[in-house]
Tab-separated table of C-alpha atoms in Angstrom:
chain	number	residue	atom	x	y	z
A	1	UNK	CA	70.463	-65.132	-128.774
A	2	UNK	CA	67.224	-63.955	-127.595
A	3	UNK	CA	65.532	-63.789	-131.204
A	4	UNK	CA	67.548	-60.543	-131.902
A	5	UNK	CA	68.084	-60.055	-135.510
A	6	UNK	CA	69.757	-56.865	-137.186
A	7	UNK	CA	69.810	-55.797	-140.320
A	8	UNK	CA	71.390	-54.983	-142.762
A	9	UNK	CA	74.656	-56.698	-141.361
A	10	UNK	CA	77.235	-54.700	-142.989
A	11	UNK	CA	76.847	-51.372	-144.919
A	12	UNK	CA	78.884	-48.708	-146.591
A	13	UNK	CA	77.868	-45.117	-147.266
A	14	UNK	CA	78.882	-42.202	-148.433
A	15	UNK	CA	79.020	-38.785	-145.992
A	16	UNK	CA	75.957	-36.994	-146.271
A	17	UNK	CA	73.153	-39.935	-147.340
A	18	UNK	CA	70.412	-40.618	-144.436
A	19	UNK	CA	70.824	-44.110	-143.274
A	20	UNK	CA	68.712	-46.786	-141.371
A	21	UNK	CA	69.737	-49.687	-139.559
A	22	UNK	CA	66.965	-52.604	-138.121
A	23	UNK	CA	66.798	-54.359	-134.679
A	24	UNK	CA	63.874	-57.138	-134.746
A	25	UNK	CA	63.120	-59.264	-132.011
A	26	UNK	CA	60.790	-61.847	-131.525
A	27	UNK	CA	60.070	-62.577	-127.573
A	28	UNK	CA	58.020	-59.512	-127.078
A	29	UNK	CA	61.052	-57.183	-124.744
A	30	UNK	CA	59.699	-53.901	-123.700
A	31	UNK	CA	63.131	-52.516	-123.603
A	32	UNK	CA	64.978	-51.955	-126.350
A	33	UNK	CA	69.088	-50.370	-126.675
A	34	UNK	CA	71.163	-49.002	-129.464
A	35	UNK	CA	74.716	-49.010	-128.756
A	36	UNK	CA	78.051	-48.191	-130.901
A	37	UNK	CA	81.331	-50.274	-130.553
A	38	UNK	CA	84.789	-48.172	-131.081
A	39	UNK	CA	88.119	-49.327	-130.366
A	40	UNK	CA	89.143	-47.623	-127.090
A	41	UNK	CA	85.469	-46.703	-126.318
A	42	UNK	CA	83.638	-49.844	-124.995
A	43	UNK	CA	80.252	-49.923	-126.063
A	44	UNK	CA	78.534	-46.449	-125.711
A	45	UNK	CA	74.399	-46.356	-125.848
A	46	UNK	CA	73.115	-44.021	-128.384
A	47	UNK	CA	69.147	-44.524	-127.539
A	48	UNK	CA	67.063	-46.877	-126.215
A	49	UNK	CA	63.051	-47.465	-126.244
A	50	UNK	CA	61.066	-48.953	-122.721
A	51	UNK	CA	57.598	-49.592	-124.890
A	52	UNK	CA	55.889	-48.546	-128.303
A	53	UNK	CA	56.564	-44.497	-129.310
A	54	UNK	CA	58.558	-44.782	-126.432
A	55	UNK	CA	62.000	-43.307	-126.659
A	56	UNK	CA	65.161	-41.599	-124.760
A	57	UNK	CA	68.406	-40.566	-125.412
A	58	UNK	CA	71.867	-42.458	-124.263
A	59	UNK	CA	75.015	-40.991	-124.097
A	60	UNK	CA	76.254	-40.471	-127.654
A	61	UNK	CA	72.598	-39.391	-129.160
A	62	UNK	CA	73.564	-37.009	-131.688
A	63	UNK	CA	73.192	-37.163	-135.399
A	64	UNK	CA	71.064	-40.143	-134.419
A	65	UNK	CA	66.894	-40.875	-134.263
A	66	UNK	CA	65.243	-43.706	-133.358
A	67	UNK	CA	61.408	-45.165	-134.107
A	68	UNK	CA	59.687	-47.869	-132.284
A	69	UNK	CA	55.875	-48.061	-134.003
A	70	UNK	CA	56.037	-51.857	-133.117
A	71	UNK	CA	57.127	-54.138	-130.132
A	72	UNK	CA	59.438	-55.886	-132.373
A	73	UNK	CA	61.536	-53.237	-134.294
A	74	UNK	CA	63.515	-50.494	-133.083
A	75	UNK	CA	64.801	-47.951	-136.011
A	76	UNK	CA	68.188	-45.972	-135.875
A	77	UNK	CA	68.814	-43.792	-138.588
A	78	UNK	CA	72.025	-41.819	-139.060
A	79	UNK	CA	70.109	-38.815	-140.454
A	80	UNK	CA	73.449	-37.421	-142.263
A	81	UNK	CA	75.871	-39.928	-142.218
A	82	UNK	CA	79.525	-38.742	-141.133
A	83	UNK	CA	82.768	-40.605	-141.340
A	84	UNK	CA	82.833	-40.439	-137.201
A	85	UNK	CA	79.565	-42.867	-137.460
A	86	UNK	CA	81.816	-45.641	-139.238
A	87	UNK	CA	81.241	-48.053	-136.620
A	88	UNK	CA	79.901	-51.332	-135.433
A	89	UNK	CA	76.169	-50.938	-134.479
A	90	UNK	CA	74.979	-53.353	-131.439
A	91	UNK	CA	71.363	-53.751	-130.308
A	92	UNK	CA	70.192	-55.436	-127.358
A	93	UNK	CA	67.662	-55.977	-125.393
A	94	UNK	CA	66.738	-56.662	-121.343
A	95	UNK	CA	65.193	-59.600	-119.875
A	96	UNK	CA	63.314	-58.194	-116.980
A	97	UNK	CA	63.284	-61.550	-115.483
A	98	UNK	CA	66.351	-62.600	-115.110
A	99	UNK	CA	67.787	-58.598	-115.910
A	100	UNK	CA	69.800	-59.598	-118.232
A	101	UNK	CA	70.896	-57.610	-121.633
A	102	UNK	CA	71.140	-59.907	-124.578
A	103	UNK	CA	72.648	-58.258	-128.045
A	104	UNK	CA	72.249	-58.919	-131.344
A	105	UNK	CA	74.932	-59.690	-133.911
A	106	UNK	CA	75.507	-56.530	-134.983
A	107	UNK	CA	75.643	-53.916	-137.801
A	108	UNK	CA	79.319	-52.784	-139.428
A	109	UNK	CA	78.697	-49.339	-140.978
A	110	UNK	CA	81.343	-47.864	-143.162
A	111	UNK	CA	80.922	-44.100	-143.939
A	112	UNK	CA	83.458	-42.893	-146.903
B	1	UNK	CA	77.424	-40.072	-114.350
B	2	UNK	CA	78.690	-43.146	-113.440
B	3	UNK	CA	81.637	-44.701	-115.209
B	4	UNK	CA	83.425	-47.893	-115.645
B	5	UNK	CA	87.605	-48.102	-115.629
B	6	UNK	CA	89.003	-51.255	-117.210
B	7	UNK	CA	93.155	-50.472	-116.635
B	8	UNK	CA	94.215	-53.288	-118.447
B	9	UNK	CA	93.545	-52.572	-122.541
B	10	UNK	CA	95.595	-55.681	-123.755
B	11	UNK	CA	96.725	-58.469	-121.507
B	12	UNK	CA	98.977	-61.890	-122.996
B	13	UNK	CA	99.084	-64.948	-120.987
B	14	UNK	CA	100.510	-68.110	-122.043
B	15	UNK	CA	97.492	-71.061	-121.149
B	16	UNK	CA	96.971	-72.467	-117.722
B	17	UNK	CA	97.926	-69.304	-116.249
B	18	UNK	CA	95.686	-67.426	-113.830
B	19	UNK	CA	93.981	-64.365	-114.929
B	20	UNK	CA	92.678	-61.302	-112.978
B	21	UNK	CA	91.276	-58.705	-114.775
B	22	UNK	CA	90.430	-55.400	-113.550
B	23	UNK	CA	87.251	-52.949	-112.955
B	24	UNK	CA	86.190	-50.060	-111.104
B	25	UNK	CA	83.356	-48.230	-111.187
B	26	UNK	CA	82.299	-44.932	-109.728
B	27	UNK	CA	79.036	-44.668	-108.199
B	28	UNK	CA	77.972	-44.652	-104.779
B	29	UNK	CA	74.113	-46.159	-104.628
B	30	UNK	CA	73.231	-49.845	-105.868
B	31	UNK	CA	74.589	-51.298	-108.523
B	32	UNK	CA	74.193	-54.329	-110.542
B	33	UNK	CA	77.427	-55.370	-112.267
B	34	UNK	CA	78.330	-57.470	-115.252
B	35	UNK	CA	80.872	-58.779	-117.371
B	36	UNK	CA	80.697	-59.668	-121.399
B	37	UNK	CA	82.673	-61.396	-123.340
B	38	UNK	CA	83.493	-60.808	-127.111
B	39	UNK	CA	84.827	-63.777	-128.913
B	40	UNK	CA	86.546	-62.601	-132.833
B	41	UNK	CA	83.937	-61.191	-134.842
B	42	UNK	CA	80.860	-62.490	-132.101
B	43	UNK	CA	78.720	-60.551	-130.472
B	44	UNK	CA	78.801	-59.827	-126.619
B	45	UNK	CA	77.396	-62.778	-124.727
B	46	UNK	CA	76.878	-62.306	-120.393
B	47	UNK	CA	80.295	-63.916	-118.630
B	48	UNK	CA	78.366	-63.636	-114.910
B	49	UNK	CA	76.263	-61.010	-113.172
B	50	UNK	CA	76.374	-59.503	-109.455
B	51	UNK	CA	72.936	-57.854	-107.637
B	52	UNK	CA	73.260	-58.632	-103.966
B	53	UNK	CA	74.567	-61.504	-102.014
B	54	UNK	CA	77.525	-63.375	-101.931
B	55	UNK	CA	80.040	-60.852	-103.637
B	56	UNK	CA	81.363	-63.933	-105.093
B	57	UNK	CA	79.531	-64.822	-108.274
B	58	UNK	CA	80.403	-67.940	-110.764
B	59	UNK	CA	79.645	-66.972	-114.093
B	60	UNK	CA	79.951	-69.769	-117.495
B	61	UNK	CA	83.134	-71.224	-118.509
B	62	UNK	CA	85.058	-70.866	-115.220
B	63	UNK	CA	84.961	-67.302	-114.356
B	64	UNK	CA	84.907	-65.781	-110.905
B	65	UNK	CA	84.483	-62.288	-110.403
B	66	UNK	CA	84.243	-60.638	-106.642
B	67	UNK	CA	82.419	-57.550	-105.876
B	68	UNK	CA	84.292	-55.416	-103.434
B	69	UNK	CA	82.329	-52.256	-102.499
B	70	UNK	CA	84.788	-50.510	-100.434
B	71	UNK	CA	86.982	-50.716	-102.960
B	72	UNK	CA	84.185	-50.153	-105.634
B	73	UNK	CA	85.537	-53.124	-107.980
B	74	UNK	CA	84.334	-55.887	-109.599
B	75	UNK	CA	87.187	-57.703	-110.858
B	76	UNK	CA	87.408	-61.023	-112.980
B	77	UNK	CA	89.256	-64.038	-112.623
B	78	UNK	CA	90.053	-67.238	-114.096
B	79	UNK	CA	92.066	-69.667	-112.554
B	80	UNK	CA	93.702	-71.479	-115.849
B	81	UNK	CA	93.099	-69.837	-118.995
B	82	UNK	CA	92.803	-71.484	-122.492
B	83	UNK	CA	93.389	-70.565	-125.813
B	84	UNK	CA	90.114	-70.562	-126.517
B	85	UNK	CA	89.685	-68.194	-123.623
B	86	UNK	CA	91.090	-64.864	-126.630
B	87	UNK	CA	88.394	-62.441	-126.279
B	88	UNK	CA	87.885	-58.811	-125.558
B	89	UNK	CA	86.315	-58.736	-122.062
B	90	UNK	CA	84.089	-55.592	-121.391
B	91	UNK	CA	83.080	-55.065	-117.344
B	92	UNK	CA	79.682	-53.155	-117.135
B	93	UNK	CA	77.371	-51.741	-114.461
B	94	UNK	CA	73.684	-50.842	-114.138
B	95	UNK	CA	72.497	-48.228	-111.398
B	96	UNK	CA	68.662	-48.528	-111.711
B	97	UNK	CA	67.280	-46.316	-114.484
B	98	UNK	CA	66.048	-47.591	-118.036
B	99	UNK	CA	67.888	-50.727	-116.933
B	100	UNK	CA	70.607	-49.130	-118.947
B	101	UNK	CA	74.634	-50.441	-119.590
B	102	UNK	CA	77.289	-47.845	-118.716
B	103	UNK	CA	80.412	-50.055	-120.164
B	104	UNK	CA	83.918	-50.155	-119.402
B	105	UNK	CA	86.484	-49.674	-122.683
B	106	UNK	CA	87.176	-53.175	-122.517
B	107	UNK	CA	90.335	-55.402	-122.123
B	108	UNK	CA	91.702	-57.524	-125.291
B	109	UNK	CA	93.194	-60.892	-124.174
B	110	UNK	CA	95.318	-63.110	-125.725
B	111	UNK	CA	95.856	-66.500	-124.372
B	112	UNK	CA	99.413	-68.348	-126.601
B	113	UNK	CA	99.756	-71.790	-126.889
């Protein structure tokens, strides 16, 4: 599993409240992804970090931010949270050596 | 942009049939192409991976997949499924850049007893 731990695993929130979700990893990955899972949509990236304060935007990006102030942790927050952000929140990362993306076990968010 | 076409959203096979499923992508350079599997509730774990070489790659659990570049597919391929084989299967390439995933919408598969 590549050390990838998320947090929290499953949330609900109501429209309007700012929310943050975690991605830790332990093995020391420069790159970092954020990616939402819909039904009928695949897995779309949202942002993704290649080192510390490092950040750039995927293909669904908005109404999202991200943070990376440490190797380990990469931030999203949902800065208003709307009922189209009710989702399941994947993070991964790439092993340069082998160029591989490993994921974490995910994040359901519920926005009411 | 490049994209990723999965044409087959649900597929039901009965086990020890053979399974093909399809993907196309839409770029014209390099590309490194995957495939992930899903099991219930899981997260994605790597099936098999194509960068250069033989176009046909063995990936974990008996999968096959052939890359086909005039035909710009990558499809997979079992040759007897299993139940335990029910899984969403989600084709994905990589054309340089931020190492980034551009991912197909996935095909659910249901393998009956």
């Amino acid at each position: 599993d590549a050390g990838i731990t998320q947090s929290p695993r499953h949330k609900v929130t109501e429209t309007g409240t700012p929310v943050t979700l975690r991605c830790h990893q332990t093995e020391n990955h420069r790159y970092m992804y954020w990616y939402r899972q819909d039904p009928g949509h695949g897995l779309r990236l949202i942002h993704y970090s290649y080192g510390v304060k490092d950040t750039d935007k995927g293909e669904v990006s908005d109404g999202y931010s991200v943070s990376r102030s440490k190797t380990e942790d990469f931030l999203l927050t949902l800065e208003s949270a709307t009922s189209s952000q009710t989702s399941v929140y994947f993070c991964a990362i790439v092993d340069l050596a082998q160029r591989e993306q490993y994921f974490g076990p995910g994040t359901r968010l519920t926005v009411t | 942009a490049q994209s990723v076409s999965q044409h087959n959203h649900h597929v039901i096979l009965s086990e020890a049939a053979s399974l093909e499923l399809g993907c196309n992508y839409s770029y014209g350079g390099t590309v490194n192409l995957f495939w992930y599997v899903q099991y219930p509730g899981q997260h994605l774990q790597l099936l098999l991976k194509y960068f250069s070489g033989d176009p046909l790659v063995k990936g974990i659990k008996g999968f096959e997949a052939e890359f086909i570049k005039s035909k710009f597919s990558f499809n997979l391929r079992k040759p007897s499924v299993q139940w335990s084989d029910t899984a969403e299967y989600f084709c994905a390439v990589n054309t340089g850049g931020g190492n980034k995933l551009t991912f197909g919408t996935g095909t659910q598969l249901k393998v009956e007893l």
